[in-house]
PDB file of C-alpha atoms in Angstrom:
ATOM      1  CA  MET A   1       0.208  -0.023  -0.263  1.00  0.00           C
ATOM      2  CA  ARG A   2       0.629   3.307  -0.278  1.00  0.00           C
ATOM      3  CA  ARG A   3       4.071   4.973   1.717  1.00  0.00           C
ATOM      4  CA  ILE A   4       2.951   7.226   4.439  1.00  0.00           C
ATOM      5  CA  PRO A   5       5.299   9.800   5.389  1.00  0.00           C
ATOM      6  CA  PRO A   6       6.100  10.851   8.848  1.00  0.00           C
ATOM      7  CA  LEU A   7       4.779  14.348  10.416  1.00  0.00           C
ATOM      8  CA  GLY A   8       8.040  15.862  10.512  1.00  0.00           C
ATOM      9  CA  GLY A   9       7.410  19.262   9.404  1.00  0.00           C
ATOM     10  CA  GLU A  10       4.217  19.596  11.820  1.00  0.00           C
ATOM     11  CA  HIS A  11       5.347  17.617  14.694  1.00  0.00           C
ATOM     12  CA  PRO A  12       9.260  17.490  15.659  1.00  0.00           C
ATOM     13  CA  GLY A  13       9.302  14.221  17.462  1.00  0.00           C
ATOM     14  CA  GLU A  14       8.697  12.502  14.122  1.00  0.00           C
ATOM     15  CA  ARG A  15      11.756  13.963  12.079  1.00  0.00           C
ATOM     16  CA  GLY A  16      13.811  11.200  11.020  1.00  0.00           C
ATOM     17  CA  ALA A  17      11.295   8.561  11.128  1.00  0.00           C
ATOM     18  CA  ALA A  18      10.969   6.644   8.142  1.00  0.00           C
ATOM     19  CA  ALA A  19       7.840   6.625   5.660  1.00  0.00           C
ATOM     20  CA  LEU A  20       5.958   3.347   6.150  1.00  0.00           C
ATOM     21  CA  PRO A  21       3.507   1.377   3.648  1.00  0.00           C
ATOM     22  CA  ALA A  22      -0.152   1.534   5.158  1.00  0.00           C
ATOM     23  CA  VAL A  23      -1.435  -1.702   6.188  1.00  0.00           C
ATOM     24  CA  CYS A  24      -5.045  -3.659   5.910  1.00  0.00           C
ATOM     25  CA  HIS A  25      -5.028  -4.845   9.618  1.00  0.00           C
ATOM     26  CA  CYS A  26      -7.131  -7.960   9.699  1.00  0.00           C
ATOM     27  CA  LEU A  27      -7.178 -10.967  12.692  1.00  0.00           C
ATOM     28  CA  LEU A  28      -7.326 -14.455  12.404  1.00  0.00           C
ATOM     29  CA  LEU A  29      -8.894 -16.131  15.339  1.00  0.00           C
ATOM     30  CA  GLU A  30      -8.999 -19.965  16.090  1.00  0.00           C
ATOM     31  CA  THR A  31     -11.723 -21.289  17.883  1.00  0.00           C
ATOM     32  CA  GLU A  32     -12.366 -24.676  19.160  1.00  0.00           C
ATOM     33  CA  ALA A  33     -16.176 -24.908  17.771  1.00  0.00           C
ATOM     34  CA  ASP A  34     -16.318 -22.658  14.826  1.00  0.00           C
ATOM     35  CA  GLY A  35     -12.773 -22.905  12.894  1.00  0.00           C
ATOM     36  CA  LEU A  36     -10.739 -19.957  11.904  1.00  0.00           C
ATOM     37  CA  VAL A  37     -12.594 -16.517  11.917  1.00  0.00           C
ATOM     38  CA  LEU A  38     -11.151 -13.994   9.722  1.00  0.00           C
ATOM     39  CA  LEU A  39     -11.769 -10.229  11.135  1.00  0.00           C
ATOM     40  CA  ASP A  40     -11.816  -8.013   7.809  1.00  0.00           C
ATOM     41  CA  SER A  41     -10.361  -9.801   4.879  1.00  0.00           C
ATOM     42  CA  GLY A  42      -7.968  -7.426   3.057  1.00  0.00           C
ATOM     43  CA  LEU A  43      -7.197  -7.052  -0.707  1.00  0.00           C
ATOM     44  CA  GLY A  44      -7.510 -10.785  -2.240  1.00  0.00           C
ATOM     45  CA  THR A  45      -5.206 -12.612  -4.177  1.00  0.00           C
ATOM     46  CA  ALA A  46      -6.367 -11.720  -7.559  1.00  0.00           C
ATOM     47  CA  ASP A  47      -6.623  -7.810  -6.669  1.00  0.00           C
ATOM     48  CA  ARG A  48      -3.149  -8.292  -6.418  1.00  0.00           C
ATOM     49  CA  HIS A  49      -3.013  -9.546  -9.898  1.00  0.00           C
ATOM     50  CA  ASP A  50      -5.093  -7.032 -11.568  1.00  0.00           C
ATOM     51  CA  PRO A  51      -5.761  -4.071  -9.002  1.00  0.00           C
ATOM     52  CA  GLU A  52      -6.341  -1.409 -11.719  1.00  0.00           C
ATOM     53  CA  GLY A  53      -9.009  -4.059 -13.035  1.00  0.00           C
ATOM     54  CA  ARG A  54     -10.657  -5.159 -10.070  1.00  0.00           C
ATOM     55  CA  LEU A  55     -10.108  -2.114  -7.611  1.00  0.00           C
ATOM     56  CA  GLY A  56     -10.564   0.722 -10.235  1.00  0.00           C
ATOM     57  CA  ALA A  57      -7.681   2.333 -11.706  1.00  0.00           C
ATOM     58  CA  GLU A  58      -8.084   5.582  -9.926  1.00  0.00           C
ATOM     59  CA  TRP A  59      -8.152   3.871  -6.697  1.00  0.00           C
ATOM     60  CA  ALA A  60      -5.378   1.758  -7.274  1.00  0.00           C
ATOM     61  CA  ALA A  61      -2.986   4.641  -8.539  1.00  0.00           C
ATOM     62  CA  TYR A  62      -3.548   6.378  -5.195  1.00  0.00           C
ATOM     63  CA  ALA A  63      -3.262   3.463  -2.818  1.00  0.00           C
ATOM     64  CA  GLN A  64      -0.734   1.836  -4.731  1.00  0.00           C
ATOM     65  CA  PRO A  65      -1.489  -1.681  -3.451  1.00  0.00           C
ATOM     66  CA  ALA A  66       1.494  -4.330  -3.107  1.00  0.00           C
ATOM     67  CA  ARG A  67       1.135  -6.813  -5.846  1.00  0.00           C
ATOM     68  CA  ASP A  68       2.697  -9.607  -4.094  1.00  0.00           C
ATOM     69  CA  PRO A  69      -0.088 -11.884  -3.471  1.00  0.00           C
ATOM     70  CA  GLU A  70       1.895 -13.478  -0.421  1.00  0.00           C
ATOM     71  CA  GLU A  71       0.591 -10.434   1.363  1.00  0.00           C
ATOM     72  CA  SER A  72      -3.185 -11.615   1.196  1.00  0.00           C
ATOM     73  CA  ALA A  73      -4.955 -13.227   3.958  1.00  0.00           C
ATOM     74  CA  LEU A  74      -5.262 -16.424   2.160  1.00  0.00           C
ATOM     75  CA  ARG A  75      -1.281 -17.063   1.554  1.00  0.00           C
ATOM     76  CA  GLN A  76      -0.796 -15.787   5.245  1.00  0.00           C
ATOM     77  CA  ILE A  77      -3.031 -18.443   6.377  1.00  0.00           C
ATOM     78  CA  VAL A  78      -1.234 -20.905   4.522  1.00  0.00           C
ATOM     79  CA  ARG A  79       2.020 -19.912   5.621  1.00  0.00           C
ATOM     80  CA  LEU A  80       1.389 -20.472   9.305  1.00  0.00           C
ATOM     81  CA  GLY A  81       0.138 -24.037   8.184  1.00  0.00           C
ATOM     82  CA  LEU A  82      -3.480 -23.591   8.562  1.00  0.00           C
ATOM     83  CA  ALA A  83      -6.085 -24.759   5.797  1.00  0.00           C
ATOM     84  CA  PRO A  84      -8.112 -22.043   4.120  1.00  0.00           C
ATOM     85  CA  ARG A  85     -11.066 -24.071   4.195  1.00  0.00           C
ATOM     86  CA  ASP A  86     -11.246 -23.949   7.869  1.00  0.00           C
ATOM     87  CA  VAL A  87     -12.148 -20.162   7.588  1.00  0.00           C
ATOM     88  CA  ARG A  88     -15.796 -20.600   8.310  1.00  0.00           C
ATOM     89  CA  HIS A  89     -16.651 -16.890   9.201  1.00  0.00           C
ATOM     90  CA  LEU A  90     -15.426 -13.589   8.129  1.00  0.00           C
ATOM     91  CA  VAL A  91     -16.721 -10.813  10.079  1.00  0.00           C
ATOM     92  CA  LEU A  92     -16.266  -7.435   8.399  1.00  0.00           C
ATOM     93  CA  THR A  93     -16.042  -3.535   9.848  1.00  0.00           C
ATOM     94  CA  HIS A  94     -17.577  -2.570   6.547  1.00  0.00           C
ATOM     95  CA  LEU A  95     -17.967  -3.179   3.178  1.00  0.00           C
ATOM     96  CA  HIS A  96     -15.398  -1.003   1.375  1.00  0.00           C
ATOM     97  CA  ARG A  97     -12.997  -2.502  -1.442  1.00  0.00           C
ATOM     98  CA  ASP A  98      -9.903  -2.578   0.812  1.00  0.00           C
ATOM     99  CA  HIS A  99     -11.597  -4.763   3.366  1.00  0.00           C
ATOM    100  CA  THR A 100     -13.743  -7.173   0.957  1.00  0.00           C
ATOM    101  CA  GLY A 101     -10.927  -8.032  -1.283  1.00  0.00           C
ATOM    102  CA  GLY A 102     -10.523 -11.164   0.147  1.00  0.00           C
ATOM    103  CA  LEU A 103     -14.185 -12.773   0.334  1.00  0.00           C
ATOM    104  CA  PRO A 104     -13.474 -14.444  -2.981  1.00  0.00           C
ATOM    105  CA  ASP A 105     -10.463 -16.494  -1.550  1.00  0.00           C
ATOM    106  CA  PHE A 106     -13.152 -17.882   1.045  1.00  0.00           C
ATOM    107  CA  PRO A 107     -16.082 -18.356  -0.993  1.00  0.00           C
ATOM    108  CA  GLY A 108     -17.742 -20.849   1.406  1.00  0.00           C
ATOM    109  CA  ALA A 109     -17.712 -18.508   4.323  1.00  0.00           C
ATOM    110  CA  ARG A 110     -20.238 -16.893   6.094  1.00  0.00           C
ATOM    111  CA  VAL A 111     -19.843 -13.133   5.670  1.00  0.00           C
ATOM    112  CA  HIS A 112     -20.855 -11.265   8.798  1.00  0.00           C
ATOM    113  CA  VAL A 113     -21.659  -7.583   9.167  1.00  0.00           C
ATOM    114  CA  HIS A 114     -23.473  -4.819  11.235  1.00  0.00           C
ATOM    115  CA  PRO A 115     -27.217  -4.881  10.700  1.00  0.00           C
ATOM    116  CA  ALA A 116     -27.222  -1.407   9.189  1.00  0.00           C
ATOM    117  CA  GLU A 117     -24.306  -2.230   6.822  1.00  0.00           C
ATOM    118  CA  TYR A 118     -26.350  -5.100   5.694  1.00  0.00           C
ATOM    119  CA  ARG A 119     -29.412  -3.088   4.896  1.00  0.00           C
ATOM    120  CA  ALA A 120     -27.605  -0.389   3.130  1.00  0.00           C
ATOM    121  CA  VAL A 121     -26.268  -2.817   0.343  1.00  0.00           C
ATOM    122  CA  THR A 122     -29.067  -5.085   0.402  1.00  0.00           C
ATOM    123  CA  GLY A 123     -32.209  -2.938   0.266  1.00  0.00           C
ATOM    124  CA  PRO A 124     -33.083  -0.538  -2.557  1.00  0.00           C
ATOM    125  CA  THR A 125     -35.318   1.560   0.051  1.00  0.00           C
ATOM    126  CA  ASP A 126     -32.203   2.504   2.370  1.00  0.00           C
ATOM    127  CA  PRO A 127     -30.909   5.989   2.243  1.00  0.00           C
ATOM    128  CA  HIS A 128     -27.634   4.939   1.676  1.00  0.00           C
ATOM    129  CA  HIS A 129     -28.084   1.865  -0.568  1.00  0.00           C
ATOM    130  CA  ARG A 130     -26.281   3.271  -4.082  1.00  0.00           C
ATOM    131  CA  HIS A 131     -23.612   4.900  -1.991  1.00  0.00           C
ATOM    132  CA  SER A 132     -22.828   1.610  -0.091  1.00  0.00           C
ATOM    133  CA  LEU A 133     -23.655  -0.764  -2.982  1.00  0.00           C
ATOM    134  CA  ASP A 134     -21.255   1.408  -5.342  1.00  0.00           C
ATOM    135  CA  ARG A 135     -18.203   0.628  -2.676  1.00  0.00           C
ATOM    136  CA  PHE A 136     -18.851  -2.868  -2.424  1.00  0.00           C
ATOM    137  CA  LEU A 137     -17.366  -3.788  -5.576  1.00  0.00           C
ATOM    138  CA  PRO A 138     -18.923  -6.449  -8.035  1.00  0.00           C
ATOM    139  CA  ALA A 139     -15.328  -8.304  -8.180  1.00  0.00           C
ATOM    140  CA  HIS A 140     -15.631  -8.993  -4.514  1.00  0.00           C
ATOM    141  CA  ARG A 141     -19.431 -10.194  -4.547  1.00  0.00           C
ATOM    142  CA  ALA A 142     -19.655 -11.675  -7.839  1.00  0.00           C
ATOM    143  CA  HIS A 143     -19.257 -15.406  -6.450  1.00  0.00           C
ATOM    144  CA  GLY A 144     -22.431 -14.300  -4.261  1.00  0.00           C
ATOM    145  CA  PRO A 145     -20.716 -14.074  -0.393  1.00  0.00           C
ATOM    146  CA  LEU A 146     -23.244 -15.541   2.278  1.00  0.00           C
ATOM    147  CA  LEU A 147     -23.723 -12.003   3.784  1.00  0.00           C
ATOM    148  CA  THR A 148     -25.423 -12.198   7.157  1.00  0.00           C
ATOM    149  CA  PRO A 149     -26.475  -9.404   9.358  1.00  0.00           C
ATOM    150  CA  ALA A 150     -25.514  -9.674  12.999  1.00  0.00           C
ATOM    151  CA  VAL A 151     -27.965 -10.031  15.551  1.00  0.00           C
ATOM    152  CA  ALA A 152     -28.628  -6.465  17.468  1.00  0.00           C
ATOM    153  CA  ASP A 153     -30.349  -5.757  20.576  1.00  0.00           C
ATOM    154  CA  GLY A 154     -31.423  -2.477  20.458  1.00  0.00           C
ATOM    155  CA  SER A 155     -30.860  -1.919  24.117  1.00  0.00           C
ATOM    156  CA  ALA A 156     -27.049  -3.795  24.327  1.00  0.00           C
ATOM    157  CA  GLU A 157     -24.172  -1.425  25.133  1.00  0.00           C
ATOM    158  CA  ARG A 158     -20.472  -2.439  25.255  1.00  0.00           C
ATOM    159  CA  PHE A 159     -17.706   0.207  25.974  1.00  0.00           C
ATOM    160  CA  GLY A 160     -20.194   2.980  26.198  1.00  0.00           C
ATOM    161  CA  PHE A 161     -21.484   2.463  22.507  1.00  0.00           C
ATOM    162  CA  PRO A 162     -25.154   1.367  22.060  1.00  0.00           C
ATOM    163  CA  GLY A 163     -26.569  -0.660  19.407  1.00  0.00           C
ATOM    164  CA  VAL A 164     -23.933  -3.627  19.688  1.00  0.00           C
ATOM    165  CA  ALA A 165     -24.835  -6.377  17.520  1.00  0.00           C
ATOM    166  CA  ARG A 166     -23.745 -10.106  18.071  1.00  0.00           C
ATOM    167  CA  VAL A 167     -22.303 -12.506  15.623  1.00  0.00           C
ATOM    168  CA  SER A 168     -24.758 -15.421  15.189  1.00  0.00           C
ATOM    169  CA  GLY A 169     -23.763 -19.003  15.028  1.00  0.00           C
ATOM    170  CA  LEU A 170     -20.425 -18.355  16.935  1.00  0.00           C
ATOM    171  CA  ALA A 171     -19.844 -20.167  20.206  1.00  0.00           C
ATOM    172  CA  ASP A 172     -17.018 -17.446  21.017  1.00  0.00           C
ATOM    173  CA  GLU A 173     -17.917 -13.895  21.801  1.00  0.00           C
ATOM    174  CA  VAL A 174     -17.674 -11.730  18.973  1.00  0.00           C
ATOM    175  CA  LEU A 175     -19.376  -8.334  18.463  1.00  0.00           C
ATOM    176  CA  LEU A 176     -19.950  -5.714  16.109  1.00  0.00           C
ATOM    177  CA  VAL A 177     -19.850  -2.185  17.951  1.00  0.00           C
ATOM    178  CA  PRO A 178     -21.424   0.589  15.615  1.00  0.00           C
ATOM    179  CA  LEU A 179     -18.606   3.141  15.057  1.00  0.00           C
ATOM    180  CA  PRO A 180     -20.815   5.436  12.644  1.00  0.00           C
ATOM    181  CA  GLY A 181     -19.689   8.173   9.986  1.00  0.00           C
ATOM    182  CA  HIS A 182     -17.565   6.216   7.485  1.00  0.00           C
ATOM    183  CA  SER A 183     -20.013   4.019   6.032  1.00  0.00           C
ATOM    184  CA  ALA A 184     -23.740   3.575   6.528  1.00  0.00           C
ATOM    185  CA  GLY A 185     -23.258   0.620   9.100  1.00  0.00           C
ATOM    186  CA  HIS A 186     -19.786   0.875  10.054  1.00  0.00           C
ATOM    187  CA  ALA A 187     -18.919  -0.865  12.900  1.00  0.00           C
ATOM    188  CA  GLY A 188     -15.799  -2.241  15.162  1.00  0.00           C
ATOM    189  CA  VAL A 189     -15.025  -5.678  15.459  1.00  0.00           C
ATOM    190  CA  ALA A 190     -14.554  -6.546  19.515  1.00  0.00           C
ATOM    191  CA  VAL A 191     -12.990 -10.185  20.661  1.00  0.00           C
ATOM    192  CA  ARG A 192     -11.459 -11.097  24.077  1.00  0.00           C
ATOM    193  CA  ASP A 193      -7.782 -12.074  23.830  1.00  0.00           C
ATOM    194  CA  GLY A 194      -6.065 -14.950  25.660  1.00  0.00           C
ATOM    195  CA  ALA A 195      -5.541 -12.866  28.988  1.00  0.00           C
ATOM    196  CA  GLY A 196      -9.275 -11.595  29.166  1.00  0.00           C
ATOM    197  CA  ARG A 197      -8.637  -8.155  27.912  1.00  0.00           C
ATOM    198  CA  TRP A 198     -10.770  -6.878  24.493  1.00  0.00           C
ATOM    199  CA  LEU A 199      -9.486  -6.301  21.203  1.00  0.00           C
ATOM    200  CA  LEU A 200     -11.466  -3.766  19.525  1.00  0.00           C
ATOM    201  CA  HIS A 201     -10.751  -3.402  15.491  1.00  0.00           C
ATOM    202  CA  ALA A 202     -12.232  -0.244  14.680  1.00  0.00           C
ATOM    203  CA  GLY A 203     -11.634  -0.331  11.194  1.00  0.00           C
ATOM    204  CA  ASP A 204     -11.634   2.884   9.253  1.00  0.00           C
ATOM    205  CA  ALA A 205     -13.344   4.991  12.552  1.00  0.00           C
ATOM    206  CA  TYR A 206     -10.122   6.791  12.296  1.00  0.00           C
ATOM    207  CA  MET A 207      -6.920   6.317  10.153  1.00  0.00           C
ATOM    208  CA  TYR A 208      -4.127   7.818  12.072  1.00  0.00           C
ATOM    209  CA  HIS A 209      -3.666   7.030  15.924  1.00  0.00           C
ATOM    210  CA  SER A 210      -3.138  10.984  16.546  1.00  0.00           C
ATOM    211  CA  GLU A 211      -6.852  10.980  16.023  1.00  0.00           C
ATOM    212  CA  ILE A 212      -7.597   9.301  19.232  1.00  0.00           C
ATOM    213  CA  GLU A 213      -4.245   9.474  21.446  1.00  0.00           C
ATOM    214  CA  ARG A 214      -3.727  13.202  21.054  1.00  0.00           C
ATOM    215  CA  THR A 215      -5.928  15.826  22.590  1.00  0.00           C
ATOM    216  CA  PRO A 216      -6.684  18.095  20.205  1.00  0.00           C
ATOM    217  CA  PRO A 217      -6.737  15.303  17.445  1.00  0.00           C
ATOM    218  CA  SER A 218      -4.173  15.319  14.885  1.00  0.00           C
ATOM    219  CA  ALA A 219      -5.224  13.793  11.156  1.00  0.00           C
ATOM    220  CA  HIS A 220      -2.446  12.599   8.804  1.00  0.00           C
ATOM    221  CA  PRO A 221      -2.933  14.753   5.208  1.00  0.00           C
ATOM    222  CA  ALA A 222      -2.315  11.294   3.666  1.00  0.00           C
ATOM    223  CA  PHE A 223      -5.278   9.500   5.162  1.00  0.00           C
ATOM    224  CA  ALA A 224      -7.835  12.760   5.538  1.00  0.00           C
ATOM    225  CA  PRO A 225      -8.951  12.383   2.089  1.00  0.00           C
ATOM    226  CA  VAL A 226      -9.696   8.927   2.290  1.00  0.00           C
ATOM    227  CA  GLN A 227     -11.913   9.513   5.201  1.00  0.00           C
ATOM    228  CA  GLN A 228     -13.717  12.549   3.478  1.00  0.00           C
ATOM    229  CA  GLY A 229     -14.167  10.866   0.242  1.00  0.00           C
ATOM    230  CA  ALA A 230     -16.063   7.943   1.465  1.00  0.00           C
ATOM    231  CA  GLN A 231     -17.743   9.134   4.574  1.00  0.00           C
ATOM    232  CA  THR A 232     -21.478   9.088   4.953  1.00  0.00           C
ATOM    233  CA  GLY A 233     -21.462  11.671   8.021  1.00  0.00           C
ATOM    234  CA  ALA A 234     -18.647  13.975   9.157  1.00  0.00           C
ATOM    235  CA  GLU A 235     -20.222  14.845  12.171  1.00  0.00           C
ATOM    236  CA  ALA A 236     -20.589  11.182  12.846  1.00  0.00           C
ATOM    237  CA  VAL A 237     -16.976  10.585  12.439  1.00  0.00           C
ATOM    238  CA  ARG A 238     -16.161  13.430  14.730  1.00  0.00           C
ATOM    239  CA  ALA A 239     -18.487  11.870  17.535  1.00  0.00           C
ATOM    240  CA  THR A 240     -17.205   8.008  17.000  1.00  0.00           C
ATOM    241  CA  ARG A 241     -13.438   9.383  17.381  1.00  0.00           C
ATOM    242  CA  ASP A 242     -14.704  11.328  20.608  1.00  0.00           C
ATOM    243  CA  ARG A 243     -15.839   8.209  22.094  1.00  0.00           C
ATOM    244  CA  LEU A 244     -12.881   6.114  21.122  1.00  0.00           C
ATOM    245  CA  ARG A 245     -10.653   8.898  22.464  1.00  0.00           C
ATOM    246  CA  ALA A 246     -12.497   8.551  25.639  1.00  0.00           C
ATOM    247  CA  LEU A 247     -12.595   4.506  25.689  1.00  0.00           C
ATOM    248  CA  ARG A 248      -8.882   4.327  25.170  1.00  0.00           C
ATOM    249  CA  ARG A 249      -8.328   7.054  27.848  1.00  0.00           C
ATOM    250  CA  ASP A 250     -10.626   5.801  30.565  1.00  0.00           C
ATOM    251  CA  ARG A 251     -10.451   1.820  29.724  1.00  0.00           C
ATOM    252  CA  GLY A 252      -7.172   1.203  27.974  1.00  0.00           C
ATOM    253  CA  ASP A 253      -6.320  -1.229  30.657  1.00  0.00           C
ATOM    254  CA  ARG A 254      -8.895  -3.104  29.666  1.00  0.00           C
ATOM    255  CA  VAL A 255      -9.491  -2.620  25.911  1.00  0.00           C
ATOM    256  CA  THR A 256      -6.939  -2.277  23.156  1.00  0.00           C
ATOM    257  CA  VAL A 257      -8.232  -0.215  20.056  1.00  0.00           C
ATOM    258  CA  PHE A 258      -6.760   0.015  16.851  1.00  0.00           C
ATOM    259  CA  SER A 259      -7.625   1.019  13.201  1.00  0.00           C
ATOM    260  CA  ALA A 260      -7.101  -0.639   9.864  1.00  0.00           C
ATOM    261  CA  HIS A 261      -4.257   1.016   8.116  1.00  0.00           C
ATOM    262  CA  ASP A 262      -2.118   3.009  10.576  1.00  0.00           C
ATOM    263  CA  PRO A 263       1.500   1.320   9.933  1.00  0.00           C
ATOM    264  CA  TRP A 264       3.179   2.926  13.173  1.00  0.00           C
ATOM    265  CA  GLU A 265       0.073   1.471  15.069  1.00  0.00           C
ATOM    266  CA  TRP A 266       0.500  -1.912  13.271  1.00  0.00           C
ATOM    267  CA  ALA A 267       4.142  -1.759  14.096  1.00  0.00           C
ATOM    268  CA  ARG A 268       3.482  -1.475  17.832  1.00  0.00           C
ATOM    269  CA  LEU A 269       1.217  -4.329  18.047  1.00  0.00           C
ATOM    270  CA  THR A 270       2.988  -6.846  15.970  1.00  0.00           C
ATOM    271  CA  THR A 271       6.668  -6.555  16.398  1.00  0.00           C
ATOM    272  CA  PRO A 272       8.549  -7.984  19.477  1.00  0.00           C
ATOM    273  CA  THR A 273      10.693  -4.312  19.571  1.00  0.00           C
ATOM    274  CA  PRO A 274       7.943  -2.089  18.614  1.00  0.00           C
ATOM    275  CA  LEU A 275       9.002   0.788  16.031  1.00  0.00           C
ATOM    276  CA  PRO A 276       8.410   3.694  18.273  1.00  0.00           C
ATOM    277  CA  ALA A 277       5.261   5.677  17.274  1.00  0.00           C
ATOM    278  CA  PRO A 278       5.492   9.164  16.063  1.00  0.00           C
ATOM    279  CA  ALA A 279       6.042  11.319  18.965  1.00  0.00           C
ATOM    280  CA  HIS A 280       4.316  14.727  19.624  1.00  0.00           C
ATOM    281  CA  PRO A 281       5.243  17.218  21.970  1.00  0.00           C
ATOM    282  CA  GLY A 282       3.525  16.740  25.036  1.00  0.00           C
ATOM    283  CA  ASP A 283       2.707  12.765  25.051  1.00  0.00           C
TER     284      ASP A 283
END
């Protein structure tokens, strides 16, 4: 993906840091009862062979996706010694191209989304239907994915967010937490880790860590046009980020929040000796 430069000019603590490629952060869960569960699917193997044809020439020119199929979720699962056919469930934050590209690689898996996202792509009377369907690319749905709405309880609340939906058919607790604004039914995916803490994959609710780690928040100019071009509501995006900032501040010892594309955040979470996050004065 496109290399993202550090904000060295505006934030002195980032001077000297290297530009890093944006990521498509997916999680793989191994469950006893339900096989493998993949949270978001990134770009698929076919997308990497023909990004212009499958993802759109304009999008591919801006995002500059890696063409190496070994970076796909499918190939990474194989390298772990696991069988892709054991991926029985895909749980998606939303249905934009950089999150749905892997769907054709797992054609038999059930695909779970928040009910609002499901309605937006399946219901022609939904006010966001055309906007949402245009972003759920034909190449990613031509195989007829088993799209399934999660089960929402109008009174359910978790982490201070109302409207939480439970992924049906899973023995383990996997929750879709509404994080509105980026898409009609955009949601974070929450799961418990082995230590009893929660991981909250926030998708594209924010794209740069300083949007929720800093007060006042700081966006990245490479990500901001992407967010603004896709969002269904700027005010909803701001409100969601405010809630995520409060969640990180008040419950950071119990909930780890991360986004889909921030490479510095990815490095902190995945390397034994993490790369330092770009620092800001006063952090």
